[in-house]
Amino acid sequence: MAGELSGDGISDALVILGAAGLVIPAFARIRISPVIGFILVGILVGPAGLGGLVARFPWLYHITITNPAAIQPVAEIGIVLLLFSIGLELSFRRLWAMRTQVFGIGAAQLLLSAAVIVLALRMGGTGWPGALALALALALSSTALVLPITGTTSPLGRAAFPVLLFQDLALVPIVFVLGAIGGGGGEGNLLHTALIGIITVVVMYLGGRAILPKLFAQAARTKSPELFLAASLLVAIVASLATAAAGLSPIVGALLAGLLIAETAYHDEVEVIVRPFQGLALGVFLITVGMSLDIRMVLANWSALLAALVAIVAAKATLTAGLLRWSGTRWSAAAEAGSLLGSPGETTLIVLGVAVGAALVSPADAAFWQTATALGMTVTPLLARIAQAFARRLDGDIVPELHVEELGPGTVIIGFGRVGRLVAEMLQAHDQRFVAIDADPDCVAAGRRDGFPVLFGDVVRAELVERLALTRADALVLTMDDPALSVKLVQRVRAVDPEQTIIARARDGRHAAELYKAGVTDAVPETLESSLQLSEAVLVDLGIAMGPVIASIHDKREQLRNLIRHEADLDREPRIRRVRGRSEQVG
């Protein structure tokens, strides 16, 4: 009957939303990727977990997913929206600049990994057709897991993304090659699909450049977030369906749609409005990965599965890291990217299904490697953590943590982002000694390449305060954009040295008051002073007399001083200085 609600759908939605509401905050609190949490939820609520007990305990029906196929469409949308979002972060110019990495390093990584796996399987007694099918499947990696970890703009993302992009583009040729080997007459179909695919992409490109700006302009004029969201999802899904109908992977269409929107003035709004749906749908995909794991089967074959997975990950990680290093990538990024790309991925499952259909791989062998793939995807976030810690020791331009006393007394800058670098430049301009500390190895490497004395150190660890020998420093400057951490660090330093001069970056007046309570010498609330300068500029440009503007700015600054002084219970006025502005320059 129309209008009736499906109990299965409501039950599945309860599990998915409950997982998202519990897993993401819980795993973020313990600083572990929520990817692992979603996969564990899939193992727990799937048919091999609590879902298999529904017949004995009917009440479990409401907190389990007994039919994984029912949520598969949502999982596929998650992957589509992921590639759509990646396209929004790119541009055709950047993609063209990456062509050497995509078709050079990406192609070499896939072919060499497949060649090594083929030889290993042949030595194990697998026939040539089956070995080739399994090798091509296992040489692929997980775009859906790796890119959310690496991004596309960081040094790690710039190393991993071209490899993943080539693998996604190679999926269709791999499927047709396996069809041809299996006797499906794939060669003619491959040429026909390639031609249709090229025509489809060209038509989408030309049509998108003409239609999309007008479409989003109309959606923007309505000032309706719902319509803007609907237009964004419509473009992503239609583009995916178009490339799927042409015989290409749907993710190619999603990526192209994102690239086209990235060329418009609306890409930032689209990216923001789509992100929550992408995250939730991607979580559903990860839950389906967990549901594909049969714990009983894993326990029965754990030694063989472990050996196979270790061998695949080690071989791919070594080859990938070597190729990336050969191409000029730093050892740290190369090693970390190699570890992340070592595990098989979701496209491996697709190719394994094709191989079974073409009678190249037996169902039993496919089931074994599907389980190994699911296990590999489960441990990928753990590999990322291990690789990140290991990579920091590999980079030759990142030195171990040092005492400030080894460099002599001076100012210590904690945090070497945009604010910390500017402070360093000003100290350098006045011939003041300083050393900067940052927990991001990329910031450290970039700073050292530019000639700044930047050291690696994680101020989250309490013992670092003692190791930095801050009593020898002239001043301590905290520039990191983490309010809670900056307050804790001030408290730790004050416990060691009550007389140390500490100047801290504050996010706003409330944060400045917390810093003063913790013992900071001076706190600089960046938003307050920039707001006052912006207000002064606006009022002057509107033609208001300079005298009243200056008087009102002084009054407002005095109000802010008093507010911070009251909240921090200070016995002196906090220093909120006004940067010399246009009014003083005129006078």
XYZ file of C-alpha atoms in Angstrom:
587
model
C 0.000 0.000 0.000
C 1.314 3.432 -0.945
C 2.507 5.423 2.003
C 3.373 2.400 4.158
C 6.778 2.521 5.793
C 9.150 -0.397 5.450
C 10.247 -1.848 8.755
C 13.465 -3.088 7.142
C 14.330 0.403 5.913
C 13.661 2.027 9.283
C 15.689 -0.626 11.101
C 18.640 -0.194 8.735
C 18.452 3.590 9.038
C 18.483 3.268 12.841
C 21.673 1.210 12.710
C 23.397 3.532 10.226
C 22.513 6.773 11.990
C 23.285 5.267 15.377
C 26.681 4.151 14.116
C 27.409 7.613 12.717
C 26.293 9.333 15.918
C 28.328 7.068 18.194
C 31.324 5.970 16.142
C 32.565 9.311 14.815
C 32.698 11.143 18.195
C 33.996 8.097 20.091
C 36.845 7.324 17.713
C 37.693 11.007 17.243
C 38.059 11.301 21.014
C 40.655 8.521 21.125
C 42.294 9.866 17.935
C 41.588 6.790 15.820
C 40.144 7.018 12.333
C 36.347 6.467 12.356
C 36.929 4.230 9.318
C 37.831 1.413 11.714
C 34.731 2.119 13.778
C 32.373 1.855 10.814
C 33.972 -1.420 9.694
C 33.696 -2.845 13.220
C 30.030 -1.826 13.307
C 29.536 -3.702 10.028
C 31.137 -6.823 11.504
C 28.974 -6.549 14.618
C 25.578 -5.883 13.032
C 26.005 -7.918 9.844
C 24.799 -11.443 9.014
C 28.038 -12.961 10.347
C 27.639 -11.066 13.639
C 24.524 -10.289 15.651
C 22.436 -10.425 12.478
C 22.924 -14.192 12.410
C 21.220 -14.476 15.807
C 17.950 -12.778 14.848
C 16.163 -16.122 14.467
C 16.952 -16.972 18.104
C 16.583 -13.465 19.511
C 14.003 -11.559 17.399
C 14.615 -8.271 19.230
C 18.055 -8.081 17.570
C 16.260 -7.396 14.299
C 15.952 -3.711 15.246
C 19.692 -3.183 15.776
C 21.135 -5.338 12.990
C 21.245 -5.408 9.205
C 20.223 -8.828 7.936
C 20.155 -7.898 4.227
C 23.392 -6.147 3.163
C 22.092 -5.774 -0.405
C 19.409 -3.361 0.847
C 21.951 -0.688 1.764
C 24.318 -1.323 -1.140
C 22.876 1.539 -3.264
C 23.603 4.025 -0.465
C 27.149 2.665 -0.213
C 27.659 3.194 -3.949
C 26.412 6.779 -3.636
C 29.027 7.291 -0.919
C 31.841 6.402 -3.327
C 30.291 8.553 -6.057
C 30.063 11.579 -3.754
C 33.638 11.009 -2.573
C 34.972 11.264 -6.128
C 32.610 14.175 -6.776
C 34.114 16.036 -3.798
C 37.636 15.223 -4.979
C 36.795 16.741 -8.349
C 35.615 19.905 -6.594
C 39.067 20.265 -5.004
C 40.847 19.880 -8.342
C 40.846 21.738 -11.620
C 41.485 20.733 -15.219
C 44.723 22.699 -15.124
C 45.973 20.781 -12.097
C 44.812 17.484 -13.567
C 46.710 18.204 -16.778
C 49.799 19.071 -14.751
C 49.517 15.631 -13.068
C 49.471 13.661 -16.330
C 53.061 12.457 -15.921
C 52.411 11.160 -12.422
C 49.075 9.567 -13.369
C 50.167 7.782 -16.556
C 53.810 7.362 -15.519
C 54.033 6.493 -11.831
C 50.416 5.294 -11.650
C 50.764 2.932 -14.610
C 54.155 1.641 -13.441
C 52.828 0.960 -9.944
C 49.847 -1.047 -11.213
C 51.759 -3.068 -13.820
C 54.782 -3.845 -11.630
C 52.592 -4.807 -8.670
C 50.540 -7.095 -10.897
C 53.700 -8.645 -12.364
C 55.142 -9.455 -8.933
C 51.842 -10.951 -7.745
C 51.531 -13.036 -10.931
C 54.980 -14.542 -10.384
C 54.208 -15.307 -6.730
C 50.900 -16.995 -7.612
C 52.519 -18.985 -10.419
C 55.154 -20.228 -7.991
C 52.275 -21.313 -5.747
C 50.758 -23.413 -8.529
C 48.009 -21.108 -9.837
C 47.412 -21.283 -13.599
C 48.295 -18.357 -15.850
C 44.713 -17.072 -16.455
C 43.761 -17.249 -12.781
C 47.080 -15.740 -11.662
C 46.659 -12.799 -14.049
C 43.062 -12.167 -12.929
C 43.980 -12.295 -9.232
C 47.085 -10.131 -9.769
C 45.162 -7.390 -11.564
C 42.541 -7.436 -8.814
C 44.986 -7.413 -5.893
C 47.194 -4.727 -7.452
C 44.354 -2.225 -6.995
C 43.976 -0.103 -3.853
C 41.127 1.582 -1.985
C 40.258 5.065 -3.196
C 37.365 5.263 -0.736
C 39.637 4.649 2.262
C 42.929 6.261 1.293
C 41.804 9.640 -0.059
C 39.826 10.669 3.052
C 43.035 10.014 5.010
C 45.493 11.726 2.654
C 43.407 14.385 0.884
C 44.657 15.611 -2.484
C 46.646 18.748 -1.627
C 49.039 17.568 1.104
C 52.430 16.076 0.135
C 51.019 12.653 1.021
C 47.895 13.294 -1.062
C 49.934 14.486 -4.035
C 51.859 11.220 -3.887
C 48.876 8.874 -3.500
C 46.199 10.532 -5.641
C 47.795 10.020 -9.122
C 48.256 6.314 -8.392
C 44.651 5.918 -7.241
C 43.340 7.929 -10.179
C 45.119 5.708 -12.708
C 43.790 2.585 -10.981
C 40.238 3.913 -11.210
C 40.712 4.762 -14.897
C 42.208 1.304 -15.523
C 39.249 -0.536 -14.008
C 37.244 -0.703 -17.246
C 40.152 -1.993 -19.422
C 40.930 -4.609 -16.752
C 37.329 -5.838 -16.791
C 37.323 -6.154 -20.581
C 40.742 -7.855 -20.687
C 39.516 -10.486 -18.258
C 36.368 -10.905 -20.358
C 38.495 -11.460 -23.468
C 40.696 -14.024 -21.691
C 37.587 -15.812 -20.466
C 36.245 -16.108 -24.019
C 33.718 -13.295 -23.805
C 34.842 -11.624 -27.020
C 36.046 -8.621 -25.066
C 38.475 -7.139 -27.615
C 35.834 -5.711 -29.936
C 33.708 -4.639 -27.016
C 36.687 -2.858 -25.469
C 37.284 -0.729 -28.574
C 33.573 0.021 -28.897
C 33.279 0.995 -25.214
C 36.405 3.136 -25.417
C 34.938 5.060 -28.364
C 31.538 5.504 -26.705
C 33.224 6.489 -23.449
C 35.360 9.181 -25.105
C 32.326 10.616 -26.887
C 30.344 10.627 -23.637
C 33.092 12.414 -21.701
C 33.508 15.050 -24.448
C 29.750 15.694 -24.593
C 29.585 15.942 -20.785
C 32.525 18.344 -20.740
C 31.107 20.679 -23.395
C 27.556 20.476 -22.062
C 28.666 20.924 -18.458
C 30.653 24.080 -19.196
C 27.614 25.589 -20.903
C 24.836 24.415 -18.575
C 26.241 24.135 -15.047
C 26.989 27.849 -14.411
C 23.418 28.769 -15.426
C 21.927 25.895 -13.414
C 23.681 26.881 -10.193
C 23.058 30.572 -10.795
C 19.317 29.871 -10.891
C 19.569 27.697 -7.778
C 21.512 30.438 -5.979
C 18.895 33.093 -6.848
C 16.188 31.108 -5.072
C 18.282 31.317 -1.852
C 17.006 27.818 -1.060
C 19.654 25.473 0.410
C 17.417 22.509 -0.405
C 17.304 23.388 -4.106
C 21.056 23.983 -4.175
C 21.641 20.592 -2.560
C 19.236 18.902 -4.969
C 21.022 20.454 -7.955
C 24.416 19.321 -6.644
C 23.313 15.733 -6.059
C 21.503 15.671 -9.398
C 24.634 16.684 -11.293
C 26.802 14.103 -9.490
C 24.373 11.213 -9.970
C 23.434 12.030 -13.588
C 27.119 12.262 -14.535
C 27.783 8.901 -12.872
C 24.851 7.264 -14.648
C 25.991 8.690 -17.980
C 29.479 7.209 -17.767
C 28.065 3.919 -16.420
C 25.694 3.729 -19.404
C 28.684 4.279 -21.700
C 30.472 1.317 -20.125
C 32.836 3.345 -17.968
C 33.031 3.403 -14.185
C 30.472 5.678 -12.474
C 33.288 7.282 -10.484
C 34.714 8.712 -13.724
C 31.484 10.644 -14.234
C 31.432 11.804 -10.608
C 35.013 13.062 -10.869
C 34.263 14.867 -14.134
C 31.158 16.510 -12.621
C 33.228 17.768 -9.697
C 35.907 19.124 -12.042
C 33.310 21.001 -14.078
C 31.721 22.584 -11.007
C 35.198 23.459 -9.699
C 35.549 25.812 -12.685
C 32.455 27.776 -11.598
C 32.007 30.362 -8.840
C 29.800 27.964 -6.863
C 32.283 25.165 -6.076
C 32.865 26.211 -2.445
C 29.138 26.240 -1.648
C 28.604 22.897 -3.388
C 31.497 21.328 -1.496
C 30.175 22.503 1.878
C 26.577 21.479 1.261
C 27.426 17.991 -0.062
C 30.043 17.050 2.554
C 27.643 15.749 5.281
C 25.869 13.455 2.823
C 29.165 12.217 1.432
C 30.445 11.376 4.927
C 27.293 9.501 5.906
C 27.066 7.547 2.634
C 30.766 6.683 2.818
C 30.144 5.400 6.334
C 27.487 3.077 4.898
C 30.047 1.773 2.402
C 32.454 1.015 5.232
C 29.697 -0.789 7.124
C 29.131 -3.024 4.074
C 32.859 -3.817 4.063
C 32.585 -4.968 7.656
C 29.476 -7.036 6.898
C 31.396 -8.919 4.200
C 33.738 -10.351 6.846
C 32.767 -13.757 8.226
C 34.601 -14.036 11.532
C 34.178 -17.826 11.619
C 35.811 -18.136 8.210
C 38.602 -15.777 9.279
C 39.321 -17.816 12.432
C 39.314 -21.066 10.477
C 41.846 -19.766 7.934
C 43.656 -17.089 9.912
C 47.204 -18.276 9.181
C 46.713 -18.445 5.406
C 44.832 -15.126 5.344
C 47.514 -13.410 7.433
C 50.343 -14.722 5.257
C 48.575 -13.727 2.047
C 47.708 -10.251 3.304
C 51.200 -9.550 4.661
C 52.767 -10.687 1.390
C 50.474 -8.514 -0.763
C 50.822 -5.421 1.429
C 54.606 -5.775 1.742
C 55.146 -6.252 -1.993
C 52.885 -3.373 -3.059
C 54.093 -1.014 -0.343
C 57.753 -1.614 -1.238
C 57.194 -1.157 -4.959
C 55.020 1.928 -4.524
C 57.393 3.606 -2.070
C 60.348 2.890 -4.362
C 58.611 4.337 -7.423
C 57.473 7.447 -5.568
C 60.945 8.016 -4.157
C 62.447 7.543 -7.631
C 60.036 10.195 -8.946
C 61.345 12.719 -6.401
C 58.883 12.295 -3.508
C 60.405 12.603 -0.029
C 61.084 9.333 1.778
C 58.527 10.138 4.462
C 55.656 10.729 2.019
C 56.757 7.834 -0.224
C 56.857 5.346 2.654
C 53.512 6.481 4.075
C 51.799 6.458 0.681
C 53.237 3.011 -0.061
C 51.835 1.618 3.182
C 48.382 3.077 2.518
C 48.298 1.796 -1.067
C 49.507 -1.665 -0.066
C 46.098 -3.074 0.877
C 43.598 -4.149 -1.803
C 40.429 -2.066 -2.109
C 36.807 -1.913 -3.177
C 37.708 -2.184 -6.881
C 39.461 -5.468 -6.038
C 36.066 -6.886 -5.092
C 34.629 -5.771 -8.444
C 37.419 -7.408 -10.450
C 37.179 -10.617 -8.403
C 33.478 -10.846 -9.251
C 34.255 -10.403 -12.956
C 36.974 -13.060 -12.744
C 34.542 -15.559 -11.230
C 31.973 -14.773 -13.934
C 34.583 -15.337 -16.638
C 35.512 -18.715 -15.045
C 39.092 -17.561 -14.483
C 38.947 -17.926 -10.681
C 37.023 -20.496 -8.668
C 34.353 -19.267 -6.251
C 36.327 -20.694 -3.319
C 39.500 -18.827 -4.268
C 37.518 -15.637 -4.866
C 35.891 -15.933 -1.418
C 39.342 -16.336 0.181
C 40.729 -13.223 -1.512
C 37.543 -11.242 -0.855
C 37.998 -11.937 2.847
C 41.671 -10.981 2.640
C 40.664 -7.761 0.876
C 38.106 -6.874 3.545
C 40.728 -7.515 6.239
C 43.217 -5.364 4.354
C 40.743 -2.494 4.150
C 40.078 -2.867 7.875
C 43.760 -2.480 8.795
C 44.461 0.364 6.316
C 43.853 3.133 8.906
C 46.135 1.295 11.353
C 48.800 1.065 8.661
C 48.417 4.821 8.173
C 49.171 5.488 11.850
C 52.182 3.156 11.862
C 53.493 4.526 8.571
C 53.122 8.109 9.766
C 55.213 7.441 12.868
C 57.812 5.550 10.833
C 57.908 8.152 8.059
C 58.951 10.910 10.438
C 62.210 9.053 11.066
C 62.987 8.567 7.393
C 63.041 12.103 6.096
C 66.567 13.368 6.002
C 65.526 17.015 6.310
C 63.608 16.437 9.560
C 65.951 16.146 12.519
C 65.232 14.563 15.910
C 63.846 16.681 18.708
C 66.545 18.911 20.239
C 67.010 21.053 23.337
C 66.745 24.769 22.756
C 69.975 25.150 24.754
C 71.852 23.509 21.897
C 70.990 26.508 19.758
C 71.591 29.083 22.477
C 69.071 31.346 24.258
C 66.403 33.099 22.230
C 62.674 33.016 21.526
C 60.837 29.705 21.184
C 57.915 29.676 18.726
C 55.473 26.788 19.182
C 53.685 26.228 15.883
C 55.109 27.110 12.476
C 51.994 27.679 10.396
C 51.168 31.011 8.752
C 51.198 32.914 12.079
C 54.345 31.271 13.407
C 56.212 31.840 10.157
C 55.296 35.549 10.175
C 56.511 35.911 13.783
C 59.760 34.175 12.781
C 60.223 36.527 9.828
C 59.790 39.567 12.075
C 62.243 38.224 14.651
C 64.672 37.471 11.857
C 64.292 40.999 10.469
C 65.383 42.403 13.850
C 68.287 39.946 14.275
C 66.655 38.118 17.188
C 67.610 34.490 17.860
C 64.744 32.036 17.780
C 63.791 28.418 17.214
C 60.402 27.098 16.078
C 58.773 23.803 17.056
C 56.004 22.088 15.060
C 54.375 18.638 15.084
C 53.697 18.621 11.338
C 56.683 17.077 9.510
C 55.685 18.842 6.290
C 55.773 22.267 7.986
C 59.115 21.387 9.544
C 60.585 20.284 6.225
C 59.288 23.375 4.395
C 60.623 25.707 7.092
C 64.051 24.111 7.136
C 64.259 24.281 3.344
C 63.580 28.021 3.611
C 66.414 28.421 6.115
C 64.407 28.707 9.353
C 65.592 26.866 12.494
C 62.515 24.628 12.815
C 62.554 21.418 14.859
C 60.089 18.567 15.072
C 58.277 18.201 18.383
C 54.791 17.281 19.567
C 53.790 19.618 22.405
C 50.910 17.302 23.291
C 53.489 15.240 25.198
C 54.194 16.786 28.610
C 57.846 15.704 28.670
C 58.618 17.924 25.680
C 58.328 21.021 27.904
C 61.256 19.753 29.966
C 63.268 18.680 26.916
C 63.004 22.150 25.362
C 64.928 23.686 28.286
C 62.617 26.706 28.285
C 64.364 28.321 31.242
C 67.141 29.260 28.814
C 64.700 30.917 26.395
C 64.099 34.658 26.357
C 60.397 34.243 25.502
C 57.857 31.642 24.465
C 55.380 32.399 21.645
C 52.375 30.109 21.162
C 50.876 30.414 17.673
C 48.983 27.141 17.204
C 45.269 27.349 16.401
C 44.179 24.982 19.159
C 42.608 26.837 22.126
C 42.537 23.890 24.528
C 46.110 22.841 23.776
C 47.496 26.369 24.152
C 45.898 26.728 27.607
C 47.307 23.359 28.724
C 50.755 24.256 27.426
C 50.777 27.556 29.328
C 49.867 25.680 32.495
C 52.679 23.158 31.949
C 55.257 25.876 31.300
C 54.160 27.868 34.335
C 54.591 24.762 36.498
C 58.223 24.572 35.350
C 59.068 28.284 35.175
C 56.737 30.815 36.856
C 58.751 33.776 35.525
C 58.932 32.857 31.827
C 57.602 35.421 29.336
C 54.761 33.772 27.379
C 52.941 35.472 24.496
C 50.036 33.468 23.074
C 47.754 33.718 20.091
C 44.126 33.811 21.246
C 41.149 33.015 19.081
C 38.841 35.579 20.727
C 38.274 37.458 23.969
C 37.005 34.441 25.883
C 40.038 32.387 24.863
C 42.313 35.305 25.837
C 40.735 35.343 29.309
C 41.385 31.597 29.691
C 45.019 32.105 28.695
C 45.446 34.893 31.234
C 43.972 32.644 33.915
C 46.489 29.943 32.933
C 49.350 32.408 33.416
C 50.176 33.873 30.026
C 52.075 37.172 29.988
C 50.216 38.545 26.964
C 47.392 37.137 24.870
C 46.638 38.543 21.418
C 43.013 37.943 20.365
C 43.313 37.887 16.589
C 39.623 38.174 15.764
C 39.060 41.208 18.027
C 41.842 43.388 16.674
C 41.156 42.473 13.054
C 37.461 43.266 13.601
C 38.320 46.697 15.025
C 40.621 47.500 12.108
C 37.973 46.330 9.651
C 35.343 48.497 11.368
C 37.643 51.521 11.256
C 38.304 51.045 7.541
C 34.596 50.703 6.743
C 33.581 53.783 8.735
C 36.322 55.953 7.229
C 35.492 54.807 3.696
C 31.838 55.637 4.334
C 32.892 59.262 4.935
C 32.474 59.436 8.696
C 34.786 61.954 10.356
C 38.079 60.561 11.558
C 37.748 61.892 15.141
C 34.479 60.117 16.056
C 35.720 56.906 14.385
C 38.933 56.887 16.406
C 37.016 57.670 19.605
C 34.532 54.829 19.047
C 37.324 52.372 18.256
C 39.126 53.358 21.460
C 35.887 52.941 23.444
C 35.240 49.506 21.991
C 38.844 48.431 22.675
C 38.465 49.625 26.274
C 35.261 47.581 26.633
C 37.090 44.492 25.386
C 39.981 45.116 27.781
C 37.591 45.385 30.700
C 35.706 42.257 29.645
C 38.891 40.185 29.429
C 40.168 41.671 32.693
C 36.899 40.801 34.460
C 36.690 37.236 33.079
C 40.364 36.528 33.815
C 40.261 38.270 37.212
C 43.378 40.297 36.341
C 44.896 42.967 38.546
C 46.195 44.797 35.457
C 44.864 45.737 32.053
C 45.411 43.161 29.295
C 47.430 44.421 26.379
C 45.207 44.877 23.352
C 47.241 47.124 21.151
C 46.022 48.707 17.982
C 48.262 48.165 15.001
C 49.234 51.496 13.489
C 46.448 52.155 11.037
C 45.506 54.592 8.353
C 44.148 57.135 10.846
C 47.533 57.436 12.576
C 49.381 57.502 9.274
C 47.239 60.407 8.099
C 47.754 62.295 11.346
